[in-house]
mmCIF file of C-alpha atoms in Angstrom:
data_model
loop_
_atom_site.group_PDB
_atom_site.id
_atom_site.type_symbol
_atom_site.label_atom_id
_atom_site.label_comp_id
_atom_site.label_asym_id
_atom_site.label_seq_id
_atom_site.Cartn_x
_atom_site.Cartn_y
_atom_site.Cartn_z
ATOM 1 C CA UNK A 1 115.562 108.810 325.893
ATOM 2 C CA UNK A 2 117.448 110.947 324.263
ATOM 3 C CA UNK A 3 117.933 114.641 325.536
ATOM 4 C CA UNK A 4 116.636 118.056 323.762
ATOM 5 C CA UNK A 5 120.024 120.068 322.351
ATOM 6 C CA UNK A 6 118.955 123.598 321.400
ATOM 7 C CA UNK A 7 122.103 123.522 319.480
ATOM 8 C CA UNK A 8 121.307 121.018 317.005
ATOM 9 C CA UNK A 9 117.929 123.214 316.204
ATOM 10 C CA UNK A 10 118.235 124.938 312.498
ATOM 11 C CA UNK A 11 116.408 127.935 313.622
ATOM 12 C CA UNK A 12 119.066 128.598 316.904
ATOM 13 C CA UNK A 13 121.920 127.728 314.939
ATOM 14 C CA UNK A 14 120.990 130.321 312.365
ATOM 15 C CA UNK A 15 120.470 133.376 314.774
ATOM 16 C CA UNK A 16 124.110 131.794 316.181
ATOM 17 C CA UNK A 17 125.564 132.096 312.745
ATOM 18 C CA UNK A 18 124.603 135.303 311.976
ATOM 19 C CA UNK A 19 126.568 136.548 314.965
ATOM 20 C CA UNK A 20 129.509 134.785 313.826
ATOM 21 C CA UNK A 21 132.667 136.204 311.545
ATOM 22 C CA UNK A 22 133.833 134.244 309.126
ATOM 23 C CA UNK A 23 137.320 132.533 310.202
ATOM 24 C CA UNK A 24 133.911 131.106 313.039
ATOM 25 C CA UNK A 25 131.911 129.685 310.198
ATOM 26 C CA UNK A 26 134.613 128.092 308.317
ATOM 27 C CA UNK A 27 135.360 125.972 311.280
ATOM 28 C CA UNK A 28 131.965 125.657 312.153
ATOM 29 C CA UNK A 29 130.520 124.318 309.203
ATOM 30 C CA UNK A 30 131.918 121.124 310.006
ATOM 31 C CA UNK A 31 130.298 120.045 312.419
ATOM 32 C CA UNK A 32 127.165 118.346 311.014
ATOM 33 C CA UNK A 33 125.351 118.662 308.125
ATOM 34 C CA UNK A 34 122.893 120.971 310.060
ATOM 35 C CA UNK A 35 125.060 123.571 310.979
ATOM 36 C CA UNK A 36 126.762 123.210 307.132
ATOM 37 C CA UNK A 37 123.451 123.934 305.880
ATOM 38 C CA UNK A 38 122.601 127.153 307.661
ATOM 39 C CA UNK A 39 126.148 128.044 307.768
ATOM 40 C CA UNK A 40 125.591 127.796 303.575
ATOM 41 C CA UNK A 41 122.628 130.114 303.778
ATOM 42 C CA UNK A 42 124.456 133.085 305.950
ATOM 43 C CA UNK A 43 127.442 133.101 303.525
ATOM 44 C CA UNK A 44 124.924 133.425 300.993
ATOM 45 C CA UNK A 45 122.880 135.944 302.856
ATOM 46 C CA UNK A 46 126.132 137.903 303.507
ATOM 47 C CA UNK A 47 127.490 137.912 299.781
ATOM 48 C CA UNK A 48 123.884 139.028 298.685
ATOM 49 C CA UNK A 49 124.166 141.947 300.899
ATOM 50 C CA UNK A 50 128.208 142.890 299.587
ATOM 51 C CA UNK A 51 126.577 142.742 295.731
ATOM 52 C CA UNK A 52 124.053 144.815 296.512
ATOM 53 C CA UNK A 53 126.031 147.388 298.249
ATOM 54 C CA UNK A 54 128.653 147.647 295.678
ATOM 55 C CA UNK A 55 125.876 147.759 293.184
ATOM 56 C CA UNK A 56 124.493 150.782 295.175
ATOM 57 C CA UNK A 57 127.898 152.937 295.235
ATOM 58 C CA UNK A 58 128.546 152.035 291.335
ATOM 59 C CA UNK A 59 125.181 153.102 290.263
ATOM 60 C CA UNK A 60 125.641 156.409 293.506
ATOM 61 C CA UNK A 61 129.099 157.192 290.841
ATOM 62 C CA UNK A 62 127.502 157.169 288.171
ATOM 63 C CA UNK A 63 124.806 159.368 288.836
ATOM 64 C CA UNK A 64 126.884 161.927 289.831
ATOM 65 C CA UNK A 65 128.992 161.819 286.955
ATOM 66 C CA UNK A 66 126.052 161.886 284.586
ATOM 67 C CA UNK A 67 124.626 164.849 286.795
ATOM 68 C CA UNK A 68 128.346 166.850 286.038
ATOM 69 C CA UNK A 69 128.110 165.746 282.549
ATOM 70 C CA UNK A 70 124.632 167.575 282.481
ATOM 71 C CA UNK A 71 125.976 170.582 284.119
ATOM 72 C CA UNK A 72 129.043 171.237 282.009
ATOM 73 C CA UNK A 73 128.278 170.060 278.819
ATOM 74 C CA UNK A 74 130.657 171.600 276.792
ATOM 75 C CA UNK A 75 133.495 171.452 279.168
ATOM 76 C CA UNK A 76 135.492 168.609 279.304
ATOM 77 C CA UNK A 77 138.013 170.489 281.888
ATOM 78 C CA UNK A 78 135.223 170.576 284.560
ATOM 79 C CA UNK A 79 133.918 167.715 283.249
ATOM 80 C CA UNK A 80 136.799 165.574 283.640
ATOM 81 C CA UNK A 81 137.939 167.651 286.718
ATOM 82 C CA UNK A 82 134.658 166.912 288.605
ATOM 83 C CA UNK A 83 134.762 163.328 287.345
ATOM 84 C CA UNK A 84 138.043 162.883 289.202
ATOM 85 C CA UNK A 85 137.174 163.823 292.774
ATOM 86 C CA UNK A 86 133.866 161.931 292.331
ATOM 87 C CA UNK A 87 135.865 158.547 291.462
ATOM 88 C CA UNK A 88 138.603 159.264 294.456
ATOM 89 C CA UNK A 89 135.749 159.695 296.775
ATOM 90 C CA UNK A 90 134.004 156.304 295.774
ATOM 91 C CA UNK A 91 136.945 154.044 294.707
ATOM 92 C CA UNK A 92 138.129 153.237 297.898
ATOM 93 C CA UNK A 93 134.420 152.398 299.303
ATOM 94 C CA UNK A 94 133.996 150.430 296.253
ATOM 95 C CA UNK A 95 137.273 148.379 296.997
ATOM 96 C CA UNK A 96 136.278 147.656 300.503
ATOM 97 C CA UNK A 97 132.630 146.231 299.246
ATOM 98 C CA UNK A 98 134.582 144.224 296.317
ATOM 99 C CA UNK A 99 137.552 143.222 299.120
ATOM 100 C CA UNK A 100 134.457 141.926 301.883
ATOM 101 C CA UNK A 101 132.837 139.951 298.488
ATOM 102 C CA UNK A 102 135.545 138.182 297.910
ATOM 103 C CA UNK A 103 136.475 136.950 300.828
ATOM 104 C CA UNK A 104 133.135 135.693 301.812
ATOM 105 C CA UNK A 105 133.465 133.910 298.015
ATOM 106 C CA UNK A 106 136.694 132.637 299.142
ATOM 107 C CA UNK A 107 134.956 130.673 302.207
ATOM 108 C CA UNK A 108 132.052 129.063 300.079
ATOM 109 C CA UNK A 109 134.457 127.658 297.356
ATOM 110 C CA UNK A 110 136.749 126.588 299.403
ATOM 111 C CA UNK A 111 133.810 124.865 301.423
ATOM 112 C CA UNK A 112 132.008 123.462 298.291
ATOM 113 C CA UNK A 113 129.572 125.522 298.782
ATOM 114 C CA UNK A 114 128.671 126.540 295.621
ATOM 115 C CA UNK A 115 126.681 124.724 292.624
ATOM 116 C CA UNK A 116 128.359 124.822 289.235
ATOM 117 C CA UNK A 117 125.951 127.284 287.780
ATOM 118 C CA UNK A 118 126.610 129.220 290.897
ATOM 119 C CA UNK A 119 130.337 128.954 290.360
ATOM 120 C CA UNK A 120 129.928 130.124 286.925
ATOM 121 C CA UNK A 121 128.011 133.316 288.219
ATOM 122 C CA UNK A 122 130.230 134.057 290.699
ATOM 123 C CA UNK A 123 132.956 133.950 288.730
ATOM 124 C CA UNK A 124 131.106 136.042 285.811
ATOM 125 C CA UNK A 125 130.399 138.538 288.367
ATOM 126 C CA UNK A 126 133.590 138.786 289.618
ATOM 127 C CA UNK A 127 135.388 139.414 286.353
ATOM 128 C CA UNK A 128 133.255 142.190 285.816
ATOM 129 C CA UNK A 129 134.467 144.285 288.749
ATOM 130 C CA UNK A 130 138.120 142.909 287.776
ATOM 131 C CA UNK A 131 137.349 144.414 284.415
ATOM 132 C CA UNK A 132 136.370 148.036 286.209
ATOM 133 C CA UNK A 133 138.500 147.781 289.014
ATOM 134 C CA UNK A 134 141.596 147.282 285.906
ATOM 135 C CA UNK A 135 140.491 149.918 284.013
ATOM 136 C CA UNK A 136 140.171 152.565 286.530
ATOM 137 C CA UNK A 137 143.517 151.573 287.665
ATOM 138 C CA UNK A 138 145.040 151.667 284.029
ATOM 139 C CA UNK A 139 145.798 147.400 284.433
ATOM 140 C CA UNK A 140 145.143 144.860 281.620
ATOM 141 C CA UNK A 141 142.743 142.371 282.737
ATOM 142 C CA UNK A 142 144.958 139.531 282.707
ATOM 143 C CA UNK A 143 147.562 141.767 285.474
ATOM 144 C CA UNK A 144 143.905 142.767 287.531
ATOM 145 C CA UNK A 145 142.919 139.083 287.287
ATOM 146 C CA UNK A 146 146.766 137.390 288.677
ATOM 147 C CA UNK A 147 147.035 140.582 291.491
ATOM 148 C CA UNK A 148 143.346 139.801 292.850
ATOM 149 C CA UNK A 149 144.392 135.987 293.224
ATOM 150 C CA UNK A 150 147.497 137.770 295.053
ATOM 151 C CA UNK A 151 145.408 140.575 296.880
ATOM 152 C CA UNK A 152 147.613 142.855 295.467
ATOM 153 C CA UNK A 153 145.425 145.060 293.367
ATOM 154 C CA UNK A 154 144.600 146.875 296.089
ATOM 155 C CA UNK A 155 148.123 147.672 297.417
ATOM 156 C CA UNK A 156 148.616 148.795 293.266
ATOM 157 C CA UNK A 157 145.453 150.574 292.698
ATOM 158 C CA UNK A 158 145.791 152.503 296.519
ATOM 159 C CA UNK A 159 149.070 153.590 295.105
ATOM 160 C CA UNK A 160 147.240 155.371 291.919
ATOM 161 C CA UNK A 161 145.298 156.927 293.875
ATOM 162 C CA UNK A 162 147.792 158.464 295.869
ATOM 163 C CA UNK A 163 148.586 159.999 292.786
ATOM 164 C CA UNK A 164 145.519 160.485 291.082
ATOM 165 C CA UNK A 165 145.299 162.621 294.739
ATOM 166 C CA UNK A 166 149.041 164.632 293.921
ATOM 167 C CA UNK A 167 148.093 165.337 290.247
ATOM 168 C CA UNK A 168 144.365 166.695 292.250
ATOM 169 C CA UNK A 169 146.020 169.038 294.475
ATOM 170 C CA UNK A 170 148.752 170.165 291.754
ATOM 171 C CA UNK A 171 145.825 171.179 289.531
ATOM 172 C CA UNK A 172 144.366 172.942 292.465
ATOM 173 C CA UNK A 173 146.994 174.930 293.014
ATOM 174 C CA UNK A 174 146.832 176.163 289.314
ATOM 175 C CA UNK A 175 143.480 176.901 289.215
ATOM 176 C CA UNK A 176 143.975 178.638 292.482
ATOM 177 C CA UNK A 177 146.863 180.692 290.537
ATOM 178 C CA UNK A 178 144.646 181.154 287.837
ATOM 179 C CA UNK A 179 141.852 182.841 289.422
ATOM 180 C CA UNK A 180 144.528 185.004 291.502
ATOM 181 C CA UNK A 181 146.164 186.103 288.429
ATOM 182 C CA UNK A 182 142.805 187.144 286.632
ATOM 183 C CA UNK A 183 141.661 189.345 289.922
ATOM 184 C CA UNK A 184 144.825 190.918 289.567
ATOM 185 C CA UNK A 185 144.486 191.887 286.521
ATOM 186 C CA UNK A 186 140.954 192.345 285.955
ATOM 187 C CA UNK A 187 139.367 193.496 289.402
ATOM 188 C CA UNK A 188 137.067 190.623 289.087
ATOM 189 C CA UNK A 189 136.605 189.226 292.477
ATOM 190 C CA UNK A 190 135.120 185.702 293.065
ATOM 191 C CA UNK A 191 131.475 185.853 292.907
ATOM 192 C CA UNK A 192 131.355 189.345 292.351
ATOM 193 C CA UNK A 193 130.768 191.693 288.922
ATOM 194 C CA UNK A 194 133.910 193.188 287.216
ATOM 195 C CA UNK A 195 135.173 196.643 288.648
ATOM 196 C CA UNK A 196 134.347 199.870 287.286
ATOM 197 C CA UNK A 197 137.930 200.902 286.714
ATOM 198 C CA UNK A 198 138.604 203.357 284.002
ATOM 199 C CA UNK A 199 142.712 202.256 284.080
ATOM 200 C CA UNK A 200 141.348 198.752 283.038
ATOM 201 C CA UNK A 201 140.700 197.953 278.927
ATOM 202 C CA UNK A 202 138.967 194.857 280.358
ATOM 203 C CA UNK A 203 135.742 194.306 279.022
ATOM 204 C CA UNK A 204 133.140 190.966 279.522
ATOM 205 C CA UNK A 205 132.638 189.130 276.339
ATOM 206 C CA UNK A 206 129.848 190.166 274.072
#
C-alpha cells in the first residue's frame, strides 16, 4: 500500500511555491512533472504581477506629465522643468519593476517554460520597454538591446541620472539666483504683491 505524501499534492506544492524565491524554483522544478507544473504557474503568476506594476507607474508618469502639460501650457521651461523631476522620481522604480521582469523571464526560458506564441509576446513586450528604457537614456535600440543581455543598462542609465540629477540642482540654483536678483531689485517678495516704493520705476505688466 502505498503511503499518502502531502508533498506530491498540487494544491500543497503550490502554497510551497509561492513562498519560494526564485534561485528555489529553478531547482525545484525538477523534481517531477507535478512540481514543474505549479512551479510553471507561480512564475507566471509572478511575471503577471511585475507587468502590471510597471504598467501602473508608466501610466502614474504619464498622468502627471499630462497634468503639468495642462497647467503650463505655454511654458515649455516649467513644462520641461516639471517633466524632469517627475521622470527622476519614477525611472528608477520603473527599472526595478523591468529588472524583477526579467529575471523571472530569464527562469521560464531557460526552463522551457514558455510556448512559442508566448515567447513571441514576451519578447514583443520586452522590446518595448528596451525601446523606452533607450530613449529616456539617449541609447539606440540596438546598444539598449546588447547592455540588457549584459545587465548593463542599468549601471549606464543610473549614471544619466546622476546627471540628469547635477544638471537639476545646477538649474536650481539659477532659478534660486533668479528670484533673489528680481526681489532685489523689485521689492517683490515670494508670494507677496510688489512694494509701494516711490525710488522703484518698476511697474507689473499691463
Amino acid at each position: 500500500m502505498l503511503s499518502y505524501n502531502p508533498l506530491e499534492e498540487p494544491d500543497t506544492i503550490a502554497e510551497i511555491v509561492q513562498k519560494l524565491p526564485l534561485e528555489v524554483l529553478d531547482k525545484f522544478c525538477w523534481i517531477n512533472s507535478t512540481w514543474y507544473k505549479e512551479i510553471q504557474h507561480e512564475l507566471r503568476r509572478r511575471w503577471k504581477i511585475q507587468v502590471l506594476e510597471y504598467q501602473k507607474l508608466d501610466n502614474e508618469q504619464e498622468l502627471e506629465m499630462e497634468e503639468v502639460e495642462r497647467k503650463y501650457p505655454n511654458d515649455e521651461f516649467m513644462q520641461g522643468y516639471l517633466h524632469c523631476e517627475i521622470w527622476g522620481t519614477y525611472i528608477k522604480r520603473e527599472l526595478e519593476e523591468a529588472k524583477k521582469q526579467v529575471e523571472i523571464e530569464s527562469y521560464m526560458l531557460r526552463n522551457g517554460m514558455l510556448y512559442e506564441q508566448e515567447k513571441e509576446m514576451h519578447a514583443s513586450e520586452y522590446v518595448k520597454g528596451m525601446e523606452k528604457l533607450s530613449k529616456l537614456a539617449g541609447l539606440d535600440h540596438q546598444n539598449a538591446i546588447v547592455f540588457s543581455v549584459l545587465n548593463g543598462e542599468i549601471k549606464t542609465i543610473e549614471n544619466k541620472l546622476d546627471e540628469y540629477y547635477s544638471r537639476f540642482e545646477k538649474l536650481e540654483r539659477t532659478v534660486d539666483w533668479i528670484g533673489n536678483y528680481v526681489e532685489e531689485q523689485t521689492g517683490l517678495e515670494p508670494d507677496k504683491e510688489l512694494t509701494d516704493s516711490s525710488d522703484s520705476d518698476y511697474a507689473p505688466p499691463e
